[in-house]
Coordinates of C-alpha atoms in Angstrom, one line a residue:
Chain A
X246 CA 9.3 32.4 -8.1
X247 CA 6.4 32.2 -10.2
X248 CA 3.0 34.1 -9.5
X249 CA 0.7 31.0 -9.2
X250 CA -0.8 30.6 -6.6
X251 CA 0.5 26.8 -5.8
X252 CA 4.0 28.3 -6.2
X253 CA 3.3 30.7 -3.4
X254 CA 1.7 28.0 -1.2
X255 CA 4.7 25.5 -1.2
X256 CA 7.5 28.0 -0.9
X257 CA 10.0 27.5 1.5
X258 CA 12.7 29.6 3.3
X259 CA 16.2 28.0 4.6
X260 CA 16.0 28.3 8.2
X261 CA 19.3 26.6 9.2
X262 CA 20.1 23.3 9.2
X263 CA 17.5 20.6 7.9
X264 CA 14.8 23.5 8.7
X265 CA 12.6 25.6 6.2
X266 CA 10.1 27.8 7.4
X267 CA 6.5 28.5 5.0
X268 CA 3.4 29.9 5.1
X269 CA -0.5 28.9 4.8
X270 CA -1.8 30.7 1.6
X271 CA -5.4 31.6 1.7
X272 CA -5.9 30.3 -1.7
X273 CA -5.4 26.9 -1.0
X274 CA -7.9 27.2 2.8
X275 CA -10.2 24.1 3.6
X276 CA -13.0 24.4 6.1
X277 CA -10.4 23.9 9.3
X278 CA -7.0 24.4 8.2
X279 CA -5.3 23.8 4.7
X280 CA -6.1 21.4 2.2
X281 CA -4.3 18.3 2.6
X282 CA -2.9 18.3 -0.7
X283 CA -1.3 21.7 -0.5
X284 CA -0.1 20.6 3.1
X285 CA 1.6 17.3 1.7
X286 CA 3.4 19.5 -1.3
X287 CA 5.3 21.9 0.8
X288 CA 6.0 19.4 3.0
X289 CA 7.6 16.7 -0.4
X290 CA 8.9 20.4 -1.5
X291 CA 11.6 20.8 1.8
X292 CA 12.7 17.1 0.6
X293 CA 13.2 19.0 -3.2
X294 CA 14.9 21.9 -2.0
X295 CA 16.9 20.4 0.3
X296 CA 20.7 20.8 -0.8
X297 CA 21.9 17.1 0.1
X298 CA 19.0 15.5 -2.4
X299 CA 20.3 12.5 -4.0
X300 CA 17.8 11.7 -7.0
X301 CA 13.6 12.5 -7.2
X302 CA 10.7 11.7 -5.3
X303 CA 9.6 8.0 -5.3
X304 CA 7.3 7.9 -2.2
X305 CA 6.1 10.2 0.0
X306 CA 4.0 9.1 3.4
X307 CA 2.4 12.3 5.0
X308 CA 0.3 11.8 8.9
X309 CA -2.3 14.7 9.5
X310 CA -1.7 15.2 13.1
X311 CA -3.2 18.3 14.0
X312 CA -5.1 21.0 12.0
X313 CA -2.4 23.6 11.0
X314 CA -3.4 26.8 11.9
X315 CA -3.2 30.0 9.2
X316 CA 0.0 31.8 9.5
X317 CA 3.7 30.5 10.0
X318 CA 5.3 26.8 10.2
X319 CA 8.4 25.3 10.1
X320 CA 8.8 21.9 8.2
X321 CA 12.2 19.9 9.0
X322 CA 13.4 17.4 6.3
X323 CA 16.0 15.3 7.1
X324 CA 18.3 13.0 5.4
X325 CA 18.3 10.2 7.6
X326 CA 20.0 7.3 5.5
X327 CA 21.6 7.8 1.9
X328 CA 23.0 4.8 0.1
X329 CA 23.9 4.7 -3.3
X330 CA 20.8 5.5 -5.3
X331 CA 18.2 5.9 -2.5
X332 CA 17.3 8.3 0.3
X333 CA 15.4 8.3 3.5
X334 CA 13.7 11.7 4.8
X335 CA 12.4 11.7 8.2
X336 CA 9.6 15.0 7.9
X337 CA 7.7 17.4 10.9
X338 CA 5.6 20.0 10.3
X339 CA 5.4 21.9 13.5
X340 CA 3.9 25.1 14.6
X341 CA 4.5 27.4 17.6
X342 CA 2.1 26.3 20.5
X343 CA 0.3 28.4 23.1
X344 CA 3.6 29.1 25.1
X345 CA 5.6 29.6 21.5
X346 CA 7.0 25.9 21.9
X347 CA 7.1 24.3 18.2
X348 CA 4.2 21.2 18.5
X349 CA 4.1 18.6 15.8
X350 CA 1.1 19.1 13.4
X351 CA 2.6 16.7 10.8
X352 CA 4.7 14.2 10.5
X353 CA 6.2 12.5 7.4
X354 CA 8.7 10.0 5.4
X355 CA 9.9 10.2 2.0
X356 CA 12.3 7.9 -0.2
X357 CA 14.3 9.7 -3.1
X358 CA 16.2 7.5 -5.6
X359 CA 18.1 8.4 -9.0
X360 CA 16.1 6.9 -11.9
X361 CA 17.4 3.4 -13.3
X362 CA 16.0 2.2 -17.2
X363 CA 14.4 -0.7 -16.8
X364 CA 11.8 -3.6 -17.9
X365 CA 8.2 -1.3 -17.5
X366 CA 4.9 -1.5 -17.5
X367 CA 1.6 0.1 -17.3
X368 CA -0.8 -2.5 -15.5
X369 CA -3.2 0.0 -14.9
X370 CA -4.9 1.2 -18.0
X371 CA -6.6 4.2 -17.8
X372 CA -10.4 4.2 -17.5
X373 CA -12.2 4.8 -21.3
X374 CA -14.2 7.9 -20.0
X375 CA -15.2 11.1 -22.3
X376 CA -12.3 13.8 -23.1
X377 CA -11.8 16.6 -20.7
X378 CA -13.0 18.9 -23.5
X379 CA -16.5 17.1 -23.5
X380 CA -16.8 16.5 -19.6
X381 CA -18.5 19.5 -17.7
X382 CA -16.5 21.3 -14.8
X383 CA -18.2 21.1 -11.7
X384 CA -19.8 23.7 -10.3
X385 CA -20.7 23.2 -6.8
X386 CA -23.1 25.2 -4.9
X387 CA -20.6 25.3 -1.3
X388 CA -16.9 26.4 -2.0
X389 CA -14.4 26.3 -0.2
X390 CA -11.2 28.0 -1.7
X391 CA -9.2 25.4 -2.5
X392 CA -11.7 23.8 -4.4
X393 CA -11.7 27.0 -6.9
X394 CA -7.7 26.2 -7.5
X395 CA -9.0 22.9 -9.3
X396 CA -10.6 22.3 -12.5
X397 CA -12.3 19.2 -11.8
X398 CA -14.5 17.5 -14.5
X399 CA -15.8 14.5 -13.3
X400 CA -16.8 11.5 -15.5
X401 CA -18.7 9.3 -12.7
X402 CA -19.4 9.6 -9.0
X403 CA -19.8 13.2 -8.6
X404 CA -20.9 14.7 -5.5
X405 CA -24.4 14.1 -4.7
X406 CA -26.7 16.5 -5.6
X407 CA -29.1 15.2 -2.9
X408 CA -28.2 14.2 0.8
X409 CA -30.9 11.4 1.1
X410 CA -28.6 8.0 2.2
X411 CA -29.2 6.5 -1.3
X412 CA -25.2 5.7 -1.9
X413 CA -24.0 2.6 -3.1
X414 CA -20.4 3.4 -4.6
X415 CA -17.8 5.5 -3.3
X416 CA -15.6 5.5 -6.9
X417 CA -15.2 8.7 -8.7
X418 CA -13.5 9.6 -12.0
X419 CA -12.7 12.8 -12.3
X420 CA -10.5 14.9 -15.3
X421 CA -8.5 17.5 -12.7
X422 CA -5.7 20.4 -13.7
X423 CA -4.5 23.3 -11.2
X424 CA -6.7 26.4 -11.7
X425 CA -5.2 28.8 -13.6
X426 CA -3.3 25.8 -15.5
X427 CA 0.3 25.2 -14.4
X428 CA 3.1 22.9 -16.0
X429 CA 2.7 19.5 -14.1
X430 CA 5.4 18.6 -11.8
X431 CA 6.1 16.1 -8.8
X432 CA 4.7 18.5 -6.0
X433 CA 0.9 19.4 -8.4
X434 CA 1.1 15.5 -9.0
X435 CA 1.1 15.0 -4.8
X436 CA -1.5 17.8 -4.6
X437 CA -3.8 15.9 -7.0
X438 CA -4.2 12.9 -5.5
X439 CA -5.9 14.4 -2.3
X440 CA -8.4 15.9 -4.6
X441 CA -11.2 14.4 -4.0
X442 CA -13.7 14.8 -1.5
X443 CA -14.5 12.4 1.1
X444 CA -15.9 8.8 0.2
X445 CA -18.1 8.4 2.8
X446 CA -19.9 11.8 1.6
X447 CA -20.7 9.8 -1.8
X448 CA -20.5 6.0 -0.7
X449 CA -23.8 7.1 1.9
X450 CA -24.8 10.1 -0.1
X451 CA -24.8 11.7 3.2
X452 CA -22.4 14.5 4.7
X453 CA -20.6 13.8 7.7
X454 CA -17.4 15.1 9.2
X455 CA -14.5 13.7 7.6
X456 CA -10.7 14.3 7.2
X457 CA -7.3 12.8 6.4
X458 CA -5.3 11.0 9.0
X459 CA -2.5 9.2 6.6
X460 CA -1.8 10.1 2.9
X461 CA 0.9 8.2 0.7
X462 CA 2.1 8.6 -2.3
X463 CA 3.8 6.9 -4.8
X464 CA 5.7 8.0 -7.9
X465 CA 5.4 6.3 -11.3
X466 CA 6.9 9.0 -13.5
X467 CA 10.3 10.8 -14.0
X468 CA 10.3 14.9 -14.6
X469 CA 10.5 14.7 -18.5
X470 CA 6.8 12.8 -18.3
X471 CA 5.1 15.3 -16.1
X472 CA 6.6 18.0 -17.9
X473 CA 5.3 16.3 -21.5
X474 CA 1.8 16.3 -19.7
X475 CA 2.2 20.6 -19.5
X476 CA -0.9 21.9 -18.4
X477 CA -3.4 18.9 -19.7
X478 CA -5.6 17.5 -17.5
X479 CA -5.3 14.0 -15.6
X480 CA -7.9 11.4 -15.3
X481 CA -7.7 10.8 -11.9
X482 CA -9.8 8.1 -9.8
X483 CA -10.5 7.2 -5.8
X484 CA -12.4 4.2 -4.3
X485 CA -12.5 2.8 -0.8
X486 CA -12.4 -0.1 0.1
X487 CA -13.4 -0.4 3.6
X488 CA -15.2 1.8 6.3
X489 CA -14.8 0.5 9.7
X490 CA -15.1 2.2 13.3
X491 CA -14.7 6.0 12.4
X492 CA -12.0 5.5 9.8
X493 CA -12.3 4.1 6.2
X494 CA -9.3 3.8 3.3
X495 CA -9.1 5.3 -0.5
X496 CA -7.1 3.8 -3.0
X497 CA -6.4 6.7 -6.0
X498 CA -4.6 6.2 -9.2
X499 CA -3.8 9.2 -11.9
X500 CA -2.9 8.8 -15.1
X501 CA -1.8 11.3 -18.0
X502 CA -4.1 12.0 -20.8
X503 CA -1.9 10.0 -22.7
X504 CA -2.5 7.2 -20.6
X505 CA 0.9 6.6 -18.3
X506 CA 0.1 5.8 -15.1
X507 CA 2.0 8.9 -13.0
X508 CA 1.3 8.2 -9.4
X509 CA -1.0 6.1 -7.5
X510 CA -1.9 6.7 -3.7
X511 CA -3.5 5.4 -0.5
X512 CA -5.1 7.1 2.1
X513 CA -6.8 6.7 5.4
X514 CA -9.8 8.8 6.2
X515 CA -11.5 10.2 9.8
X516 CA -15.5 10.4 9.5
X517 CA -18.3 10.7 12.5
X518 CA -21.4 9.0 12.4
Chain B
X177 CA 6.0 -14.2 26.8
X178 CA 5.0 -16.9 24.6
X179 CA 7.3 -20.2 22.8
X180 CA 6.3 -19.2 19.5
X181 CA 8.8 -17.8 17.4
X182 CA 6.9 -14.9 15.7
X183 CA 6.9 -13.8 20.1
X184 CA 10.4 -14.5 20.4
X185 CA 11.1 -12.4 17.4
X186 CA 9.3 -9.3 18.0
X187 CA 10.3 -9.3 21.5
X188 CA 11.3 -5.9 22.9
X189 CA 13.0 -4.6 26.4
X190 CA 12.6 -0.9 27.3
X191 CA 15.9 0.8 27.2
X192 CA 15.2 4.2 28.9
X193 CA 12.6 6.8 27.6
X194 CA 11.2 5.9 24.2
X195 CA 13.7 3.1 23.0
X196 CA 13.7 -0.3 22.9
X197 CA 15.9 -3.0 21.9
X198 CA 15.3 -6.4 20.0
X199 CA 17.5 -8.8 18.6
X200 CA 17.2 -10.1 14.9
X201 CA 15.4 -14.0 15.3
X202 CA 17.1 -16.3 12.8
X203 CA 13.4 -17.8 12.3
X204 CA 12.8 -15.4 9.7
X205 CA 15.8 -14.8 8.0
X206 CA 15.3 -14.0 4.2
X207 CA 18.3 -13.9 1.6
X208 CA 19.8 -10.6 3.0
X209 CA 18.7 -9.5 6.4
X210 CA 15.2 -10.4 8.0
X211 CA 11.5 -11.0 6.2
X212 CA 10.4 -7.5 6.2
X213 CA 6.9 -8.5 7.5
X214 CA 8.6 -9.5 11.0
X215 CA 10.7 -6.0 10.9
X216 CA 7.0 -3.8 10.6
X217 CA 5.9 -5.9 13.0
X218 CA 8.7 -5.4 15.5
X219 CA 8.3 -2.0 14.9
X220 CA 5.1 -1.7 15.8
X221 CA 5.4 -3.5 18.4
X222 CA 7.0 -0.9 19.9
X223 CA 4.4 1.6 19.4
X224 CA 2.5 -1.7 21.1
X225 CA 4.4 -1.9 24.3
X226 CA 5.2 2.1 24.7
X227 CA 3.3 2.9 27.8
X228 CA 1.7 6.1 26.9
X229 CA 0.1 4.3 23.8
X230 CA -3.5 5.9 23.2
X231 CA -5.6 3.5 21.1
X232 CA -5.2 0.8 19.0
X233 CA -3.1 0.8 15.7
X234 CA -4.8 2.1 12.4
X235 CA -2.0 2.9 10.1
X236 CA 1.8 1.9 9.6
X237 CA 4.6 2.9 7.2
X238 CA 7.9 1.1 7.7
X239 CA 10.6 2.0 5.4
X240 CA 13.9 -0.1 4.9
X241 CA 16.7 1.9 4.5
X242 CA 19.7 -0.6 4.8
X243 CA 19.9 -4.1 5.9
X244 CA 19.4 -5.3 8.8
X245 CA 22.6 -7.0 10.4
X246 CA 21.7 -9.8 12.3
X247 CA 22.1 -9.4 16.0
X248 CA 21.1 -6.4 18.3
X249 CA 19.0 -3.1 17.5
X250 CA 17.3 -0.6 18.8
X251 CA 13.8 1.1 18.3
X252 CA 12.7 4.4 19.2
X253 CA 8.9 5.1 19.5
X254 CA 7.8 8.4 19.9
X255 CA 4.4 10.3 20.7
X256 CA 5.1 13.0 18.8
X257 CA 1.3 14.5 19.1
X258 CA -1.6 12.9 21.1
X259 CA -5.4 14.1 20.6
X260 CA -8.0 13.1 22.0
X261 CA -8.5 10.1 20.1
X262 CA -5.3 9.5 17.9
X263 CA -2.1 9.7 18.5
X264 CA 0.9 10.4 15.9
X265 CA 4.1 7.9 16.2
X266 CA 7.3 8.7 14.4
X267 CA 9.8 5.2 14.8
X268 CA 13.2 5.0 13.7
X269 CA 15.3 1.4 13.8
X270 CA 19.1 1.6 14.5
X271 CA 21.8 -0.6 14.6
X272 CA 25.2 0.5 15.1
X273 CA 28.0 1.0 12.5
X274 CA 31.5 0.2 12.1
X275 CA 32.1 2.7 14.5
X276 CA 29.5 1.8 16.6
X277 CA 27.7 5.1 16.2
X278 CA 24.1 4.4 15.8
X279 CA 22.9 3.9 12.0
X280 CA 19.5 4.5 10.4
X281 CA 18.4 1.2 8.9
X282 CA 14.3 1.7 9.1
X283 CA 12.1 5.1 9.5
X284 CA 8.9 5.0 10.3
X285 CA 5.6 6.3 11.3
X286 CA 2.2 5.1 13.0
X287 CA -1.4 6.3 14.2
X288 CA -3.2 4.9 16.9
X289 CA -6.8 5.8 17.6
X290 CA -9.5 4.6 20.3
X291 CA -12.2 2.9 18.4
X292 CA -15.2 4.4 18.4
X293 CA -18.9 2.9 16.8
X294 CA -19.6 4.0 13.6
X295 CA -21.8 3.5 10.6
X296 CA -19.5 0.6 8.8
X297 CA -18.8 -1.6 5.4
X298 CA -16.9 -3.6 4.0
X299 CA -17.3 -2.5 0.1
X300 CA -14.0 -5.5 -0.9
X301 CA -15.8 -8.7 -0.8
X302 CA -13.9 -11.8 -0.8
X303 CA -12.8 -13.2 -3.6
X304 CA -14.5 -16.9 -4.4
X305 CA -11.8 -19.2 -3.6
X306 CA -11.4 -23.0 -2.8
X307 CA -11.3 -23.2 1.3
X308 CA -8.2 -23.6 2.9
X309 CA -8.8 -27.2 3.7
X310 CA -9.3 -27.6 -0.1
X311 CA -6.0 -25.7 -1.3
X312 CA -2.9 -27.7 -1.4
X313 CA 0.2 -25.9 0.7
X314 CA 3.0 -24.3 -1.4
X315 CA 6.1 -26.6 -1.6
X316 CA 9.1 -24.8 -2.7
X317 CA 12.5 -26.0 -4.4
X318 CA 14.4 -23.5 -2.6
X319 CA 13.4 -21.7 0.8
X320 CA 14.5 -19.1 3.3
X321 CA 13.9 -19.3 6.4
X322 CA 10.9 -16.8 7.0
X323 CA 9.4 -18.8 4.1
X324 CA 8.8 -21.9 6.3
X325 CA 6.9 -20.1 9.5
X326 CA 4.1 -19.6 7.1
X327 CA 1.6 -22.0 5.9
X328 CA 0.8 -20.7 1.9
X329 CA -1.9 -21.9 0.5
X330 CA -2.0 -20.3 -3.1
X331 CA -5.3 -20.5 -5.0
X332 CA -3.8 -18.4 -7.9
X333 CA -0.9 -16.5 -9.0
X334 CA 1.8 -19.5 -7.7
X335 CA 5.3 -19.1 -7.8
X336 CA 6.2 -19.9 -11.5
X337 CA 7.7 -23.2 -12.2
X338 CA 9.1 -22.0 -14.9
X339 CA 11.7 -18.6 -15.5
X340 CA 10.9 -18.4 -19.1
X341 CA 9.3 -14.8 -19.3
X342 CA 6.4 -16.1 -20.0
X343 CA 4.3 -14.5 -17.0
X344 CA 1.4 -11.9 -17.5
X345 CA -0.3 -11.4 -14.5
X346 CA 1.0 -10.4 -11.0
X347 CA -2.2 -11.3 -8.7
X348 CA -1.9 -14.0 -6.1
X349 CA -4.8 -14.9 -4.1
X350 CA -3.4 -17.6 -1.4
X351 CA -4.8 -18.3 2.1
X352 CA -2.1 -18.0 4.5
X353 CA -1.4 -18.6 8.7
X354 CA 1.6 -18.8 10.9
X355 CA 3.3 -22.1 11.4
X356 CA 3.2 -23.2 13.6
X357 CA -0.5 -21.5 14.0
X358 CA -0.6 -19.1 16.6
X359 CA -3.9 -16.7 17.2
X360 CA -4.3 -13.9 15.2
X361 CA -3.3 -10.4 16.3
X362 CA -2.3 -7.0 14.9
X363 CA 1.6 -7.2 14.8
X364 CA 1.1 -10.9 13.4
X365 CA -1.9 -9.6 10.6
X366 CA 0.9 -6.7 10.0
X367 CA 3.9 -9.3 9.2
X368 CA 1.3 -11.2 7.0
X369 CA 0.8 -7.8 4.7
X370 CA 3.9 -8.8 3.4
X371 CA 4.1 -12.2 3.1
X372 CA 3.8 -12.0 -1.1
X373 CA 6.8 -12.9 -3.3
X374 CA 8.2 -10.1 -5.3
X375 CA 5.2 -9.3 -8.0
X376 CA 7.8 -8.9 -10.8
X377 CA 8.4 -12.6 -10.4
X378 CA 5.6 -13.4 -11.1
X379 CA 4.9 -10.7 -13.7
X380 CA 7.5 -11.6 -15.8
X381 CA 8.2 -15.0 -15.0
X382 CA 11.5 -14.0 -14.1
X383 CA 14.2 -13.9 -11.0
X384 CA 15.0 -10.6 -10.4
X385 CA 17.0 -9.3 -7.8
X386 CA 13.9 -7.1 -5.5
X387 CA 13.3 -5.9 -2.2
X388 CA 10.7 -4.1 -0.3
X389 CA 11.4 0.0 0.0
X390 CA 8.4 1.3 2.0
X391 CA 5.8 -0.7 3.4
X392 CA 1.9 0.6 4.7
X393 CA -0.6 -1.2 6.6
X394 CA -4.2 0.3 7.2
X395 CA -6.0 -1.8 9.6
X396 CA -10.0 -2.5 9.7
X397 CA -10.4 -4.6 12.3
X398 CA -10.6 -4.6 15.9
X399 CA -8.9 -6.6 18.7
X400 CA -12.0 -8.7 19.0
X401 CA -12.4 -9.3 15.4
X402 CA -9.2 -10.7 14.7
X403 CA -9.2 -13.0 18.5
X404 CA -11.9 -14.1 16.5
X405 CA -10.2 -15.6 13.4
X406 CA -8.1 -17.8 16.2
X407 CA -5.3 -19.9 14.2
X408 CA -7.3 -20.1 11.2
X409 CA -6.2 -19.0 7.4
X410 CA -6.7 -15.2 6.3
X411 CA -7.1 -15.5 2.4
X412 CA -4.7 -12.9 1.4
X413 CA -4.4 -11.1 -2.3
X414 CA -1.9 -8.7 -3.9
X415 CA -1.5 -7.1 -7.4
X416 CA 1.0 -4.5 -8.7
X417 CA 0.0 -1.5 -10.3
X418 CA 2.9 -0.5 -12.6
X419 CA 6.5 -1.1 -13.3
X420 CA 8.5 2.2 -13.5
X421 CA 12.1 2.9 -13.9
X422 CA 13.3 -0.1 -11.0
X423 CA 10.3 0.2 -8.5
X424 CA 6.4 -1.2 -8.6
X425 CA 3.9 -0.9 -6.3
X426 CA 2.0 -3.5 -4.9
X427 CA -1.6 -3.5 -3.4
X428 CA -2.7 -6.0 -0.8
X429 CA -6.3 -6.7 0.9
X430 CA -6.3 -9.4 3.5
X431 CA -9.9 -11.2 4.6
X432 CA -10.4 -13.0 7.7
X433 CA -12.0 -16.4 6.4
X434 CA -15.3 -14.8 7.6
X435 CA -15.1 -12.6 4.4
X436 CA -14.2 -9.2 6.6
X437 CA -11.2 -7.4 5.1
X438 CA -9.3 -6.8 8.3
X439 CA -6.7 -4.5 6.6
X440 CA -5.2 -3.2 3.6
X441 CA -1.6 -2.7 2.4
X442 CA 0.7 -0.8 -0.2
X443 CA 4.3 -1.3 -0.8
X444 CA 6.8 0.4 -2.9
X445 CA 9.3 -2.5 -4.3
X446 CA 12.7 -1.9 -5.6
X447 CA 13.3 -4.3 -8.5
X448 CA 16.5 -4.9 -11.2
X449 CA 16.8 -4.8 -14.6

């Protein structure tokens, strides 16, 4: 296995069965719990190592249920209908309770299918935005630890730099790779799109409690383009489009710095206030 | 329970614990098994009529893993973790095979949450559209079933006229309500999230064979907000993203005629060639 860190956060042990049993890694802590991102990896990664696999990632659904607490979890991933070139994956993240009982903290879908050449394209062009080499990293004056496994340049809507209600947009830009770099693949592609912070912290310029509740993601790239992306950066961008009673929804697209659009995703968001 | 067939066919009976049974309403029948809007719908409809539902639905994915056979099948809804506020759903839709063992043909999962007031916007304005009264209803040379218990009022994006591979676009704005009209309410405003033609259609101005893989609703709107649209048009948008390898993704916002965006949508769709 390799040493980097997001390797160590998304490894998984055979347990029996559909069952593989991980670990929270402290490099990858958010204020309460995990980052999402790292959470919705290991949980895509017990689809990939899962022996009865039939073709890659296509899309990937991921419900925040409960805050996992550091230590031990067990993730089930199981094949619930193959056909000829798709597969359904029903996904729980549990961990043991009070009394030891396993309680759900996640639960999940996926769909793998085997790649087909067909008619494509890119409807999504890529934002024209400045070069990762002449956008700033962002340097933030809170951290939490995940943050630090991210090199995050952003090109428009960074995080405020004064709490004073004066938000009018919630749409970032952002160039991002893992921290130290890492070869992309499908799970650092999931990762990255939960990587940015909450809109309604920009969208009001104002910091209230916020957190995932739903995070999908879906795949627009096969293994030989993530691997041709190597340890570049992505331009990577989130917007929502709706707050409403507690909960609003981001819409996020990535593309490689070539352009392709890899993934795009959708998310629905807690906040208070 | 009321005449209206979009009633009839998301009609559930308990079975015992946390399944349900429903029958397959020849109503909406599309080419091969039912419209998928009216399978979401029934499938949240479970989640709807489950008697230890907390809350009101926020977020659906649906994912069709076979075909549904017409006739009988059965829906489990389960709590898998309740908070305070939100509760977690995992669903799974069954209908037996040849050897009448029960079969996966949908996964699923849903969160409800009690609504709470919040600080609130709606940052997707309405698109500036001819009214409903002023948009002529879609008249189609061919038609299934499902096709024909919706009034579609396109304003753009029509179904081409013309296969010649001409297309270049894939946005359709249309107003759209059941027919016969029946008041708004979530599992209806859920079926209507997919109520688009395929968006390679009209993309490339071409029939393909295509078909919905997994299918998310994020809803903005409260019980009282959508009483309040009554039997009157939702104007109703989608757009793909990108074409990749035999699947696109298409992104959907649907506005009461009031100009709020009651709820959002992304689908993965399988396409040929």
């Amino acid at each position: 296995m390799s040493d980097h860190p997001f390797d160590q956060a998304i490894a998984l042990q055979p347990s029996g069965g559909d069952r593989m049993v991980g670990q929270t890694h402290p490099a990858y802590a958010n204020m309460v719990g995990p980052y999402g991102g790292i959470t919705a990896a290991v949980m895509l990664n017990a689809v990939l190592q899962h022996p009865q696999r039939l073709g890659d990632p296509l899309a990937l659904t991921v419900n925040f249920a409960a805050a996992v607490a550091p230590g031990g979890f067990d993730i089930t991933a199981r094949p619930a209908c193959t056909n000829r070139s798709t597969q359904h994956w029903v996904l729980e993240l549990t961990q043991p309770d009070a009394q030891g009982q396993p309680a759900v903290v996640g639960t999940g879908t996926a769909v793998t299918a085997v790649a087909r050449d067909t008619w494509a394209s890119n409807d999504t062009p890529m934002p024209q935005v400045p070069s990762a080499a002449h956008t700033l990293r962002q340097q933030l004056g809170f951290s939490v630890e995940w943050v630090k496994r991210y090199d995050m340049r952003p090109c428009e809507g960074m995080l405020p730099s004064h709490w004073d209600g004066s938000g009018s947009s919630s749409l970032t830009r952002q160039w991002v790779r893992d921290d130290p770099p890492r070869p992309l693949d499908v799970a650092a592609l999931t990762a990255m799109a939960d990587v940015f912070y909450p809109r309604v912290w920009l969208r009001r310029a104002k910091l209230v409690p916020a957190g995932t509740v739903s995070f999908s993601v879906y795949i627009h790239a096969d293994a030989a383009t993530l691997a041709a992306v190597g340890e570049r950066h992505l331009l990577v961008q989130a917007q929502a489009q709706a707050f409403h009673k507690g909960f609003f929804d981001q819409t996020a697209q990535l593309w490689s710095p070539d352009g392709d659009l890899l993934a795009v995703s959708h998310q629905l968001v807690y906040y208070k206030e």
